[in-house]
Short mmCIF file of C-alpha atoms in Angstrom, two decimals:
data_model
loop_
_atom_site.label_atom_id
_atom_site.label_comp_id
_atom_site.label_asym_id
_atom_site.label_seq_id
_atom_site.Cartn_x
_atom_site.Cartn_y
_atom_site.Cartn_z
CA MET A 177 -102.93 98.01 58.99
CA LYS A 178 -100.36 100.75 59.45
CA LYS A 179 -98.63 102.11 56.47
CA LYS A 180 -95.23 103.75 56.25
CA ARG A 181 -94.31 105.87 53.27
CA VAL A 182 -90.62 105.82 52.06
CA TYR A 183 -89.44 108.48 49.61
CA LEU A 184 -87.55 106.43 46.94
CA TYR A 185 -87.98 108.25 43.72
CA PRO A 186 -86.74 111.89 43.71
CA LEU A 187 -88.39 114.28 41.23
CA TRP A 188 -85.48 114.29 38.78
CA LEU A 189 -85.53 110.52 38.68
CA ARG A 190 -89.24 110.49 37.99
CA ILE A 191 -88.93 112.99 35.19
CA TRP A 192 -86.04 111.04 33.79
CA HIS A 193 -88.11 107.86 34.00
CA HIS A 194 -91.12 109.31 32.17
CA VAL A 195 -88.89 111.01 29.50
CA ASN A 196 -87.09 107.77 29.03
CA ALA A 197 -90.25 105.80 28.78
CA VAL A 198 -91.65 108.06 26.13
CA LEU A 199 -88.38 108.02 24.10
CA MET A 200 -88.22 104.21 24.37
CA ILE A 201 -91.82 103.84 23.07
CA VAL A 202 -91.09 106.28 20.15
CA LEU A 203 -87.98 104.36 19.31
CA ILE A 204 -89.70 101.03 19.46
CA VAL A 205 -92.71 102.07 17.33
CA THR A 206 -90.62 103.93 14.74
CA GLY A 207 -88.11 101.09 14.74
CA ILE A 208 -90.70 98.46 14.11
CA SER A 209 -92.19 100.72 11.33
CA MET A 210 -88.89 100.96 9.56
CA GLN A 211 -87.83 97.36 10.01
CA TYR A 212 -91.21 96.06 8.75
CA SER A 213 -91.79 98.89 6.27
CA ASP A 214 -94.26 97.98 3.44
CA PRO A 215 -95.61 100.34 0.78
CA LYS A 216 -99.08 98.77 1.20
CA TYR A 217 -99.26 98.94 4.98
CA PRO A 218 -97.23 101.96 6.14
CA LEU A 219 -97.35 102.20 9.97
CA ILE A 220 -95.50 105.50 9.95
CA ARG A 221 -94.25 107.14 6.65
CA PHE A 222 -90.65 106.00 6.31
CA ASP A 223 -88.94 109.35 6.23
CA ILE A 224 -90.89 110.65 9.22
CA ALA A 225 -90.16 107.30 11.12
CA VAL A 226 -86.35 107.80 10.30
CA ASN A 227 -86.38 111.37 11.52
CA PHE A 228 -88.31 110.55 14.73
CA HIS A 229 -86.21 107.53 15.48
CA GLN A 230 -82.93 109.52 15.04
CA LEU A 231 -84.23 112.44 17.19
CA ALA A 232 -85.52 110.12 19.95
CA GLY A 233 -82.21 108.17 19.74
CA ILE A 234 -80.11 111.32 20.25
CA LEU A 235 -82.29 112.37 23.05
CA LEU A 236 -82.13 108.89 24.67
CA THR A 237 -78.31 109.09 24.65
CA VAL A 238 -78.47 112.40 26.53
CA SER A 239 -81.09 110.95 28.86
CA TYR A 240 -78.94 107.93 29.55
CA PHE A 241 -75.98 109.98 30.58
CA VAL A 242 -78.18 112.07 32.88
CA PHE A 243 -79.26 108.68 34.52
CA LEU A 244 -75.64 107.45 34.66
CA PHE A 245 -74.56 110.67 36.29
CA GLY A 246 -77.31 110.18 38.84
CA VAL A 247 -76.42 106.52 39.57
CA LEU A 248 -72.68 107.52 39.97
CA PHE A 249 -73.11 110.67 41.97
CA SER A 250 -76.38 110.71 43.81
CA ALA A 251 -78.01 108.55 46.54
CA ILE A 252 -79.96 106.36 44.06
CA GLY A 253 -76.65 104.69 43.07
CA ARG A 254 -76.70 102.28 46.03
CA TYR A 255 -79.98 100.69 44.85
CA TYR A 256 -78.18 99.34 41.77
CA LEU A 257 -75.34 97.59 43.65
CA ILE A 258 -75.50 93.84 43.68
CA ARG A 259 -74.37 92.15 46.92
CA THR A 260 -72.79 88.86 45.81
CA GLU A 261 -73.28 87.19 49.28
CA GLY A 262 -76.47 85.13 49.21
CA PHE A 263 -77.59 86.72 45.97
CA THR A 264 -78.15 83.40 44.16
CA THR A 265 -80.42 82.15 46.87
CA ALA A 266 -82.37 85.42 47.03
CA PHE A 267 -82.63 85.41 43.20
CA TYR A 268 -84.00 81.84 43.30
CA ARG A 269 -86.51 82.69 45.99
CA GLN A 270 -87.76 85.64 43.99
CA MET A 271 -88.11 83.67 40.84
CA ARG A 272 -89.86 80.90 42.70
CA TYR A 273 -92.23 83.50 44.04
CA TYR A 274 -93.01 84.95 40.69
CA LEU A 275 -93.47 81.57 39.01
CA TYR A 276 -95.17 79.60 41.83
CA GLY A 277 -95.48 81.21 45.24
CA ILE A 278 -97.63 83.96 43.93
CA PHE A 279 -100.33 81.55 43.04
CA GLN A 280 -100.26 79.89 46.38
CA GLY A 281 -100.81 83.20 48.33
CA GLU A 282 -97.21 83.23 49.57
CA LYS A 283 -95.78 86.55 50.70
CA ASN A 284 -93.29 88.31 48.46
CA PRO A 285 -89.79 87.27 49.76
CA PHE A 286 -88.53 90.81 49.11
CA GLN A 287 -89.90 93.94 50.67
CA VAL A 288 -88.91 97.41 49.67
CA ASN A 289 -87.39 99.67 52.27
CA GLU A 290 -85.11 102.76 52.48
CA HIS A 291 -82.09 100.70 51.74
CA GLN A 292 -83.24 98.44 49.01
CA LYS A 293 -85.93 99.10 46.47
CA PHE A 294 -85.24 96.41 43.89
CA ASN A 295 -85.55 92.68 44.31
CA PRO A 296 -82.76 90.45 42.94
CA VAL A 297 -84.56 89.74 39.67
CA GLN A 298 -85.18 93.43 39.20
CA LEU A 299 -81.55 94.21 40.09
CA ILE A 300 -80.21 91.92 37.38
CA THR A 301 -82.77 93.02 34.84
CA TYR A 302 -82.40 96.80 35.37
CA ASN A 303 -78.59 96.63 35.43
CA LEU A 304 -78.65 94.59 32.16
CA ILE A 305 -81.03 96.94 30.52
CA MET A 306 -79.52 100.19 31.64
CA HIS A 307 -75.83 99.34 31.62
CA ALA A 308 -75.52 96.87 28.81
CA ILE A 309 -78.44 96.79 26.40
CA THR A 310 -79.29 100.49 26.25
CA PRO A 311 -75.76 101.50 25.61
CA ILE A 312 -75.47 98.87 22.95
CA THR A 313 -78.62 100.30 21.20
CA PHE A 314 -77.34 103.92 21.19
CA ILE A 315 -73.77 103.09 20.33
CA THR A 316 -74.91 101.03 17.33
CA GLY A 317 -77.59 103.64 16.65
CA TRP A 318 -74.96 106.43 16.41
CA ALA A 319 -72.98 104.11 14.15
CA LEU A 320 -75.91 103.80 11.87
CA ILE A 321 -76.41 107.57 11.76
CA PHE A 322 -72.71 107.93 10.79
CA PRO A 323 -72.23 104.62 8.75
CA GLU A 324 -68.81 105.77 7.52
CA THR A 325 -67.44 104.93 10.98
CA ILE A 326 -68.43 101.21 10.62
CA VAL A 327 -65.96 98.59 9.45
CA LEU A 328 -67.21 97.82 5.88
CA ASN A 329 -66.57 94.10 5.83
CA VAL A 330 -66.54 91.70 8.76
CA TRP A 331 -65.71 88.13 7.77
CA GLY A 332 -67.43 88.61 4.43
CA TYR A 333 -70.50 90.32 5.84
CA SER A 334 -71.43 93.96 5.67
CA GLY A 335 -70.42 95.65 8.80
CA ILE A 336 -73.50 97.93 8.54
CA MET A 337 -75.73 94.85 8.28
CA LEU A 338 -74.13 93.27 11.39
CA THR A 339 -74.35 96.65 13.29
CA SER A 340 -77.98 96.92 12.43
CA LEU A 341 -78.61 93.34 13.44
CA VAL A 342 -77.03 93.97 16.88
CA HIS A 343 -79.11 97.19 17.07
CA SER A 344 -82.34 95.43 16.21
CA ILE A 345 -81.66 92.52 18.69
CA ALA A 346 -80.90 94.94 21.46
CA GLY A 347 -84.06 96.96 20.68
CA PHE A 348 -86.05 93.75 20.63
CA PHE A 349 -84.79 93.03 24.17
CA ILE A 350 -85.81 96.49 25.36
CA SER A 351 -89.28 96.03 23.89
CA ILE A 352 -89.63 92.60 25.56
CA PHE A 353 -88.49 94.26 28.83
CA LEU A 354 -91.01 97.04 28.54
CA ILE A 355 -93.87 94.49 28.24
CA ILE A 356 -92.70 92.47 31.15
CA HIS A 357 -91.88 95.62 33.22
CA LEU A 358 -95.42 96.85 32.71
CA TYR A 359 -96.89 93.45 33.71
CA VAL A 360 -94.68 93.16 36.82
CA ILE A 361 -95.86 96.43 38.09
CA THR A 362 -99.37 95.05 38.39
CA LEU A 363 -98.14 92.16 40.69
CA GLY A 364 -98.59 94.29 43.81
CA PRO A 365 -101.64 94.34 46.10
CA SER A 366 -103.52 96.07 43.38
CA PRO A 367 -102.51 96.82 39.82
CA LYS A 368 -102.61 100.67 40.24
CA GLU A 369 -100.46 100.57 43.39
CA GLY A 370 -97.43 99.62 41.48
CA PHE A 371 -97.56 102.76 39.43
CA LYS A 372 -97.92 105.12 42.42
CA PRO A 373 -94.25 105.24 43.50
CA ILE A 374 -93.01 106.31 40.15
CA ILE A 375 -95.74 108.98 39.91
CA TYR A 376 -95.70 110.39 43.46
CA GLY A 377 -92.22 109.27 44.57
CA TYR A 378 -93.35 107.47 47.75
CA HIS A 379 -93.49 103.77 48.22
CA GLU A 380 -95.97 102.48 50.83
CA ILE A 381 -94.69 99.80 53.29
CA HIS A 382 -97.28 97.81 55.30
CA GLU A 383 -95.92 97.76 58.85
CA GLU A 384 -97.35 94.39 59.72
CA THR A 385 -95.41 92.62 56.95
CA GLU A 386 -93.18 89.99 58.05
CA PHE A 387 -89.82 89.82 56.21
CA PRO A 388 -88.20 86.54 55.64
CA ASP A 389 -84.55 86.03 56.44
CA SER A 390 -82.44 86.64 53.19
CA GLU A 391 -79.38 88.58 52.25
CA ASN A 392 -81.20 90.57 49.76
CA SER A 393 -84.39 90.68 51.74
CA PRO A 394 -83.56 92.51 54.95
CA LYS A 395 -85.34 92.25 58.26
CA THR A 396 -88.31 94.37 59.14
CA GLN A 397 -87.54 98.06 59.26
CA PRO A 398 -88.87 100.22 61.99
CA MET B 665 -5.96 99.63 -4.66
CA ALA B 666 -8.61 97.01 -4.79
CA LYS B 667 -11.01 96.83 -1.88
CA VAL B 668 -11.61 93.53 -0.25
CA ARG B 669 -15.16 93.09 1.28
CA LYS B 670 -14.77 91.75 4.77
CA SER B 671 -16.92 88.99 6.13
CA GLY B 672 -20.36 90.51 7.22
CA GLN B 673 -19.95 93.57 5.22
CA LYS B 674 -22.98 94.73 3.16
CA PRO B 675 -22.89 93.75 -0.51
CA ASN B 676 -23.01 96.49 -3.16
CA ASN B 677 -26.36 98.20 -3.84
CA TRP B 678 -26.47 97.14 -7.54
CA PHE B 679 -26.55 93.57 -6.42
CA PHE B 680 -29.75 94.16 -4.41
CA SER B 681 -31.17 96.25 -7.20
CA LEU B 682 -30.83 93.35 -9.58
CA ILE B 683 -32.45 90.95 -7.24
CA LEU B 684 -35.44 93.29 -6.79
CA LEU B 685 -35.76 93.99 -10.48
CA VAL B 686 -36.10 90.35 -11.48
CA PRO B 687 -39.40 89.75 -9.70
CA ALA B 688 -40.53 93.25 -10.89
CA PHE B 689 -40.09 92.26 -14.52
CA ILE B 690 -41.77 88.91 -13.88
CA PHE B 691 -44.72 90.79 -12.37
CA LEU B 692 -44.97 93.37 -15.16
CA GLY B 693 -44.77 90.55 -17.69
CA THR B 694 -47.62 88.58 -16.05
CA SER B 695 -49.85 91.56 -15.29
CA TYR B 696 -49.84 92.84 -18.88
CA SER B 697 -49.80 89.46 -20.59
CA ASP B 698 -53.56 89.21 -19.93
CA GLN B 699 -54.42 92.52 -21.53
CA PRO B 700 -55.27 92.78 -25.22
CA GLN B 701 -52.41 93.75 -27.32
CA LEU B 702 -52.79 96.70 -29.77
CA ASP B 703 -52.19 96.09 -33.48
CA GLU B 704 -49.83 98.03 -35.56
CA THR B 705 -52.48 100.24 -37.18
CA SER B 706 -54.00 101.15 -33.85
CA MET B 707 -50.48 101.88 -32.43
CA GLY B 708 -50.16 104.32 -35.50
CA CYS B 709 -53.46 106.03 -34.53
CA LEU B 710 -52.48 106.33 -30.85
CA LYS B 711 -49.21 108.04 -31.66
CA CYS B 712 -51.28 111.11 -32.00
CA HIS B 713 -54.64 110.15 -30.34
CA GLY B 714 -52.98 108.73 -27.32
CA LEU B 715 -51.05 111.86 -26.52
CA MET B 716 -51.83 115.37 -25.19
CA ARG B 717 -50.20 116.97 -28.20
CA TYR B 718 -49.45 115.80 -31.73
CA THR B 719 -47.37 117.00 -34.66
CA LEU B 720 -49.07 117.84 -37.89
CA VAL B 721 -46.97 117.84 -41.07
CA ASP B 722 -48.00 119.69 -44.33
CA PRO B 723 -47.27 117.10 -46.94
CA GLU B 724 -46.73 119.90 -49.62
CA THR B 725 -44.35 122.19 -47.75
CA GLY B 726 -42.98 119.72 -45.18
CA ASP B 727 -43.70 122.25 -42.44
CA SER B 728 -44.69 120.87 -39.13
CA VAL B 729 -46.81 122.27 -36.19
CA SER B 730 -47.40 120.93 -32.75
CA LEU B 731 -51.10 120.98 -31.84
CA LYS B 732 -53.18 120.16 -28.70
CA MET B 733 -55.16 116.90 -28.97
CA TYR B 734 -58.56 117.81 -27.74
CA GLU B 735 -60.07 115.76 -24.99
CA GLU B 736 -62.85 114.15 -26.99
CA LEU B 737 -60.32 112.92 -29.63
CA ARG B 738 -57.89 111.67 -27.12
CA ILE B 739 -57.73 108.00 -26.08
CA ASP B 740 -56.44 106.84 -22.76
CA ILE B 741 -54.49 103.75 -23.89
CA TYR B 742 -54.77 101.92 -20.60
CA GLN B 743 -58.53 102.48 -20.33
CA TYR B 744 -58.97 101.44 -23.99
CA VAL B 745 -57.06 98.17 -23.72
CA THR B 746 -58.83 97.28 -20.45
CA SER B 747 -62.27 98.27 -21.79
CA THR B 748 -64.89 95.81 -23.12
CA HIS B 749 -63.95 96.64 -26.79
CA GLY B 750 -60.20 96.95 -26.03
CA SER B 751 -59.25 94.04 -28.28
CA PHE B 752 -60.56 95.87 -31.31
CA SER B 753 -58.45 97.57 -33.98
CA CYS B 754 -59.30 101.16 -34.55
CA ILE B 755 -60.31 100.37 -38.22
CA ASP B 756 -62.63 97.75 -37.07
CA CYS B 757 -65.04 100.58 -36.33
CA HIS B 758 -63.49 103.63 -38.04
CA SER B 759 -63.00 104.24 -41.77
CA THR B 760 -59.61 103.19 -43.27
CA ASP B 761 -59.44 106.74 -44.54
CA TYR B 762 -58.12 107.74 -41.17
CA GLU B 763 -54.91 106.10 -42.17
CA THR B 764 -54.38 109.16 -44.39
CA HIS B 765 -52.64 112.15 -42.67
CA PRO B 766 -53.98 114.72 -42.42
CA HIS B 767 -57.35 112.97 -42.27
CA PRO B 768 -59.53 113.80 -45.36
CA ILE B 769 -62.86 115.58 -44.92
CA SER B 770 -64.72 112.42 -45.84
CA VAL B 771 -64.01 110.89 -42.46
CA LYS B 772 -66.26 113.44 -40.85
CA PHE B 773 -69.20 111.82 -42.81
CA GLU B 774 -68.45 108.29 -41.85
CA PRO B 775 -71.48 106.45 -40.31
CA VAL B 776 -71.36 106.08 -36.63
CA TYR B 777 -72.10 102.51 -35.54
CA THR B 778 -74.67 101.90 -32.77
CA CYS B 779 -74.71 98.99 -30.47
CA LEU B 780 -77.32 97.24 -32.48
CA ASP B 781 -75.20 97.18 -35.63
CA CYS B 782 -73.04 94.53 -33.94
CA HIS B 783 -75.18 93.22 -31.05
CA GLY B 784 -78.69 93.40 -32.46
CA ASN B 785 -80.24 90.00 -33.36
CA ASN B 786 -76.99 88.32 -32.61
CA GLU B 787 -77.30 84.98 -30.80
CA VAL B 788 -73.83 85.43 -29.23
CA PHE B 789 -75.13 88.38 -27.24
CA ALA B 790 -78.70 87.00 -26.64
CA GLU B 791 -78.36 87.12 -22.85
CA TYR B 792 -77.85 90.96 -23.04
CA ASN B 793 -81.07 91.42 -24.97
CA PHE B 794 -79.80 94.42 -26.90
CA ASN B 795 -83.08 94.69 -28.73
CA SER B 796 -85.02 95.26 -25.59
CA ILE B 797 -82.27 97.74 -24.39
CA ALA B 798 -82.77 99.72 -27.56
CA GLU B 799 -86.59 99.65 -27.18
CA GLU B 800 -86.28 100.96 -23.56
CA TYR B 801 -83.80 103.54 -24.63
CA GLU B 802 -86.22 104.81 -27.35
CA LYS B 803 -88.63 105.56 -24.52
CA SER B 804 -86.23 107.42 -22.36
CA VAL B 805 -86.07 111.14 -21.86
CA HIS B 806 -82.59 111.25 -23.47
CA SER B 807 -84.01 109.82 -26.72
CA GLU B 808 -87.10 111.96 -26.54
CA HIS B 809 -85.54 115.32 -25.82
CA LEU B 810 -81.97 114.99 -27.46
CA VAL B 811 -82.92 112.91 -30.46
CA ARG B 812 -79.75 112.98 -32.71
CA ASN B 813 -77.46 114.61 -30.26
CA PHE B 814 -77.64 111.54 -28.12
CA SER B 815 -76.68 107.80 -28.67
CA CYS B 816 -75.40 104.79 -26.92
CA TRP B 817 -71.98 106.33 -26.99
CA SER B 818 -73.11 109.43 -25.02
CA CYS B 819 -73.04 107.25 -21.86
CA HIS B 820 -71.05 104.21 -22.90
CA ASN B 821 -67.82 105.76 -24.21
CA PRO B 822 -66.68 103.04 -26.67
CA HIS B 823 -63.05 103.64 -25.90
CA THR B 824 -63.44 103.18 -22.12
CA TYR B 825 -66.67 101.32 -21.38
CA ARG B 826 -66.42 98.34 -19.13
CA ASN B 827 -69.17 95.89 -18.44
CA THR B 828 -69.44 96.08 -14.67
CA ALA B 829 -72.97 94.94 -13.99
CA ARG B 830 -72.18 91.20 -14.81
CA LYS B 831 -68.78 90.94 -13.38
CA GLY B 832 -69.98 90.38 -9.79
CA GLY B 833 -67.65 93.02 -8.40
CA LYS B 834 -68.30 95.19 -5.37
CA ILE B 835 -71.64 97.08 -5.50
CA ILE B 836 -69.91 100.28 -4.33
CA ASP B 837 -67.59 100.14 -7.38
CA ILE B 838 -70.44 99.35 -9.73
CA VAL B 839 -72.40 102.37 -8.28
CA ALA B 840 -69.40 104.65 -8.57
CA TYR B 841 -68.78 103.67 -12.11
CA ASN B 842 -72.36 103.84 -13.25
CA ASN B 843 -72.86 107.27 -11.58
CA SER B 844 -69.83 108.67 -13.20
CA MET B 845 -71.57 108.15 -16.54
CA CYS B 846 -74.52 110.25 -15.46
CA LEU B 847 -72.43 112.83 -13.77
CA GLY B 848 -70.22 113.09 -16.78
CA CYS B 849 -72.91 115.40 -18.16
CA HIS B 850 -75.26 116.11 -15.23
CA GLY B 851 -72.28 117.32 -13.14
CA GLU B 852 -70.10 118.83 -15.91
CA ILE B 853 -71.40 121.98 -17.68
CA SER B 854 -69.10 121.75 -20.58
CA HIS B 855 -70.44 118.29 -21.55
CA TYR B 856 -74.07 119.12 -20.64
CA ALA B 857 -74.06 122.38 -22.69
CA VAL B 858 -72.99 120.53 -25.81
CA LEU B 859 -76.26 118.45 -25.54
CA ILE B 860 -78.81 120.95 -24.37
CA GLN B 861 -79.28 124.62 -23.92
CA LYS B 862 -80.53 124.44 -20.38
CA GLN B 863 -79.18 125.49 -16.94
CA LEU B 864 -77.41 122.60 -15.24
CA THR B 865 -79.21 121.54 -12.15
CA ASN B 866 -77.22 121.45 -8.93
CA MET B 867 -77.41 117.69 -8.10
CA LEU B 868 -76.78 118.29 -4.32
CA SER B 869 -79.41 120.86 -3.67
CA LYS B 870 -81.85 119.04 -5.92
CA HIS B 871 -81.52 115.98 -3.76
CA ASP B 872 -81.64 117.85 -0.46
CA TRP B 873 -84.74 115.98 0.52
CA LEU B 874 -82.82 112.66 0.55
CA PRO B 875 -81.90 111.69 4.17
CA ASN B 876 -78.23 110.67 4.53
CA GLN B 877 -77.57 112.08 1.03
CA SER B 878 -73.94 111.10 0.71
CA LEU B 879 -74.59 107.53 1.69
CA HIS B 880 -77.39 107.24 -0.89
CA PHE B 881 -75.10 108.64 -3.53
CA ARG B 882 -72.35 106.15 -2.72
CA LYS B 883 -74.62 103.08 -2.42
CA VAL B 884 -77.28 103.56 -5.05
CA ARG B 885 -77.05 104.30 -8.78
CA CYS B 886 -78.78 107.30 -10.22
CA ILE B 887 -80.83 104.97 -12.50
CA ASP B 888 -82.11 102.90 -9.70
CA CYS B 889 -84.49 105.87 -8.94
CA HIS B 890 -84.50 107.53 -12.26
CA ALA B 891 -85.19 104.68 -14.62
CA ALA B 892 -88.01 102.26 -15.08
CA THR B 893 -86.82 98.48 -14.65
CA ASN B 894 -87.56 95.95 -17.26
CA GLU B 895 -87.45 92.25 -16.34
CA ASN B 896 -85.86 91.37 -19.76
CA ILE B 897 -82.69 93.35 -19.23
CA LEU B 898 -80.17 93.62 -16.43
CA VAL B 899 -79.61 97.37 -16.50
CA ALA B 900 -82.63 99.78 -16.93
CA HIS B 901 -82.29 102.07 -19.91
CA HIS B 902 -85.73 103.73 -19.79
CA ILE B 903 -84.62 106.92 -18.15
CA LEU B 904 -87.60 108.75 -16.68
CA PRO B 905 -88.38 112.53 -16.42
CA ALA B 906 -87.18 113.85 -13.11
CA LYS B 907 -90.78 114.18 -11.89
CA GLN B 908 -91.32 110.45 -12.19
CA ALA B 909 -88.27 109.39 -10.26
CA VAL B 910 -88.66 107.33 -7.12
CA LYS B 911 -89.24 109.46 -4.06
CA ASN B 912 -91.19 107.17 -1.90
CA CYS B 913 -88.70 105.68 0.60
CA VAL B 914 -90.38 102.26 0.98
CA GLU B 915 -90.01 101.43 -2.67
CA CYS B 916 -86.41 100.57 -1.69
CA HIS B 917 -86.75 100.26 2.04
CA SER B 918 -89.07 97.15 2.16
CA THR B 919 -88.70 93.48 1.54
CA ASN B 920 -89.91 93.87 -2.11
CA SER B 921 -87.41 96.52 -2.64
CA ILE B 922 -87.10 97.68 -6.25
CA LEU B 923 -83.36 97.53 -5.90
CA LEU B 924 -83.68 93.64 -6.07
CA ALA B 925 -84.83 94.21 -9.63
CA SER B 926 -82.15 96.78 -10.51
CA LEU B 927 -78.94 97.20 -8.62
CA TYR B 928 -78.96 93.80 -6.92
CA LYS B 929 -80.60 91.99 -9.86
CA HIS B 930 -77.33 90.25 -10.97
CA GLN B 931 -76.41 89.22 -7.40
CA VAL B 932 -79.97 88.03 -6.66
CA ILE B 933 -79.87 85.79 -9.81
CA GLU B 934 -76.47 84.50 -8.83
CA ARG B 935 -77.25 83.90 -5.22
CA ARG B 936 -80.96 82.89 -5.08
CA ASN B 937 -80.37 79.30 -5.51
CA LYS B 938 -77.74 79.43 -2.69
CA TYR B 939 -79.64 81.26 -0.02
CA GLY B 940 -83.22 81.00 -1.29
CA PHE B 941 -84.66 83.95 0.71
CA PHE B 942 -85.76 87.37 -0.35
CA ASN B 943 -82.72 89.37 0.70
CA ALA B 944 -80.20 86.96 -0.81
CA GLY B 945 -78.75 89.74 -2.99
CA ILE B 946 -78.28 92.31 -0.37
CA THR B 947 -77.05 90.45 2.71
CA SER B 948 -73.40 90.35 1.97
CA ASP B 949 -72.05 93.80 1.36
CA ALA B 950 -74.84 96.33 1.85
CA TYR B 951 -77.58 97.10 4.32
CA ILE B 952 -80.99 98.63 3.43
CA ILE B 953 -83.24 99.31 6.47
CA GLY B 954 -86.59 97.51 5.76
CA ALA B 955 -85.23 95.42 2.98
CA ASN B 956 -82.60 93.46 4.90
CA ARG B 957 -84.72 91.37 7.23
CA ASN B 958 -82.68 88.61 8.69
CA TYR B 959 -84.79 85.63 8.34
CA TYR B 960 -83.69 83.88 11.54
CA PHE B 961 -83.97 87.10 13.56
CA ASN B 962 -87.59 87.45 12.29
CA VAL B 963 -88.43 83.92 13.28
CA ILE B 964 -86.81 83.88 16.59
CA SER B 965 -88.11 87.40 17.56
CA ILE B 966 -91.73 86.32 16.78
CA ILE B 967 -91.37 83.10 18.80
CA ILE B 968 -89.92 84.93 21.81
CA PHE B 969 -92.53 87.70 21.57
CA GLY B 970 -95.30 85.19 21.32
CA MET B 971 -93.94 83.17 24.28
CA VAL B 972 -93.68 86.33 26.44
CA ILE B 973 -97.26 87.33 25.69
CA LEU B 974 -98.43 83.81 26.21
CA GLY B 975 -96.53 83.57 29.51
CA ILE B 976 -98.09 86.85 30.68
CA ILE B 977 -101.60 85.59 29.73
CA ILE B 978 -101.05 82.35 31.62
CA HIS B 979 -99.52 84.03 34.66
CA ALA B 980 -102.38 86.55 34.77
CA THR B 981 -104.91 83.77 34.36
CA PHE B 982 -103.47 81.82 37.33
CA ARG B 983 -103.38 84.97 39.44
CA TYR B 984 -107.00 85.61 38.66
CA ILE B 985 -107.99 81.99 39.55
CA HIS B 986 -106.15 82.27 42.80
CA LYS B 987 -107.78 85.65 43.66
CA ARG B 988 -111.26 84.16 42.95
CA LYS B 989 -110.52 81.15 45.21
CA LYS B 990 -109.31 83.50 48.01
CA SER B 991 -112.30 85.77 47.77
CA LYS B 992 -114.83 82.84 47.99
CA PRO B 993 -116.22 82.34 51.56
CA ALA B 994 -115.00 79.16 53.17
#
């Protein structure tokens, strides 16, 4: 079986990804520790958790804008564009594969190539996480660092309480994303193969693979 | 020549002024009608004690002199009439000898009432539990170190004191009012030095360790960290030595936050029946990380998290079964 290597993850993106991953993990662990703080079972000492959470949050904001800059002004931006034509069908096929086809030995309806590295489900998820949920967490996070900027009373409820609730919900979705993200990586031919591209930058394409006809699943590449 | 106002011409200003003044008088009449009215004797006292300066007349020579009324003898009339004891006449608490001018020396020896003289063992004030308050105060550093220099009145100025803890007002206002009592001495050298010969501690640098210091100062009372709570009384009076103050964040930032037994005690009692869960007292106008846990968010997040983990386990199991089947020779 011939293998073709495609360079999809430039060095800066890999560094950003790993820094972002570490910051997210620090934020999740310290966030859970603060939210469920208990004098009898301290996961992390509260003041330490607060300091690390704030520091990681500030660095995550910087990291996010590095990523956004890359998406807007470098070649990786095209991978995040969603083509509306046929997207719904491709999304359905991908979901069907994940929930059914994978157990029947069907081939993945989407194959990575130089032009597309995310399947429709990944496209939706990554765009939601990176362009909606992450900004919500750091905007509400900054507001909680400077609580005087928050409207004190919203329909009879504390503005700070509502901001923190939105912050916690967004943080919760990111932690759920992280778990699913780690599991989905193992869905490839072998569990470790999924991690290789983000470490070495190259994705391996099997030349014999037949690509089904789909808007978001292009024909076989030479 | 008399001026004739043409149609459409503006009426005279005095007419408008009159129209505006009528509701103003009505407003003033209603806003002050609820306030306690001062009796004649008290009005006589406040002719001097309500002003910045007073005139002292020598009864023998008839000479008069204008003197400054010192701050501690001056009564702010508005604050007095709006205070908890604002309906009292001056001579309800002070000797009638004060009606003599200049006041005789005997008034300096009049006994000073304490809270218990009126409120102790009194069924009318049973809910306040003044006897427990007095017991708690006796154990406090103020009582221990300042002995006779300190009394109820040192914090609760009888001429201005308002009972805020049971009024159900905004927590931020209660905090500001309460902390102003502490900072009256601990932030003001002229008051502090009268009580004790000791260097005044800088409150800001002393609390440097506190993250988000200004937020804590605005949202929490000094006594919430510096006093031991007692379940029999609403406001803690057992002020602790500085070394015993709360310094462990999770004592407030956890579901069993000590603030529920102090700052939010009144609200918790009021609202527990309505909401019935642990953060009933602090969900409306305050947020404390670790203490405010939204019940529904907790339940929903645990369900979603559990479903995700279960889904992954089921998915991985089916993958494993499929892989085993595939690897078996036909």
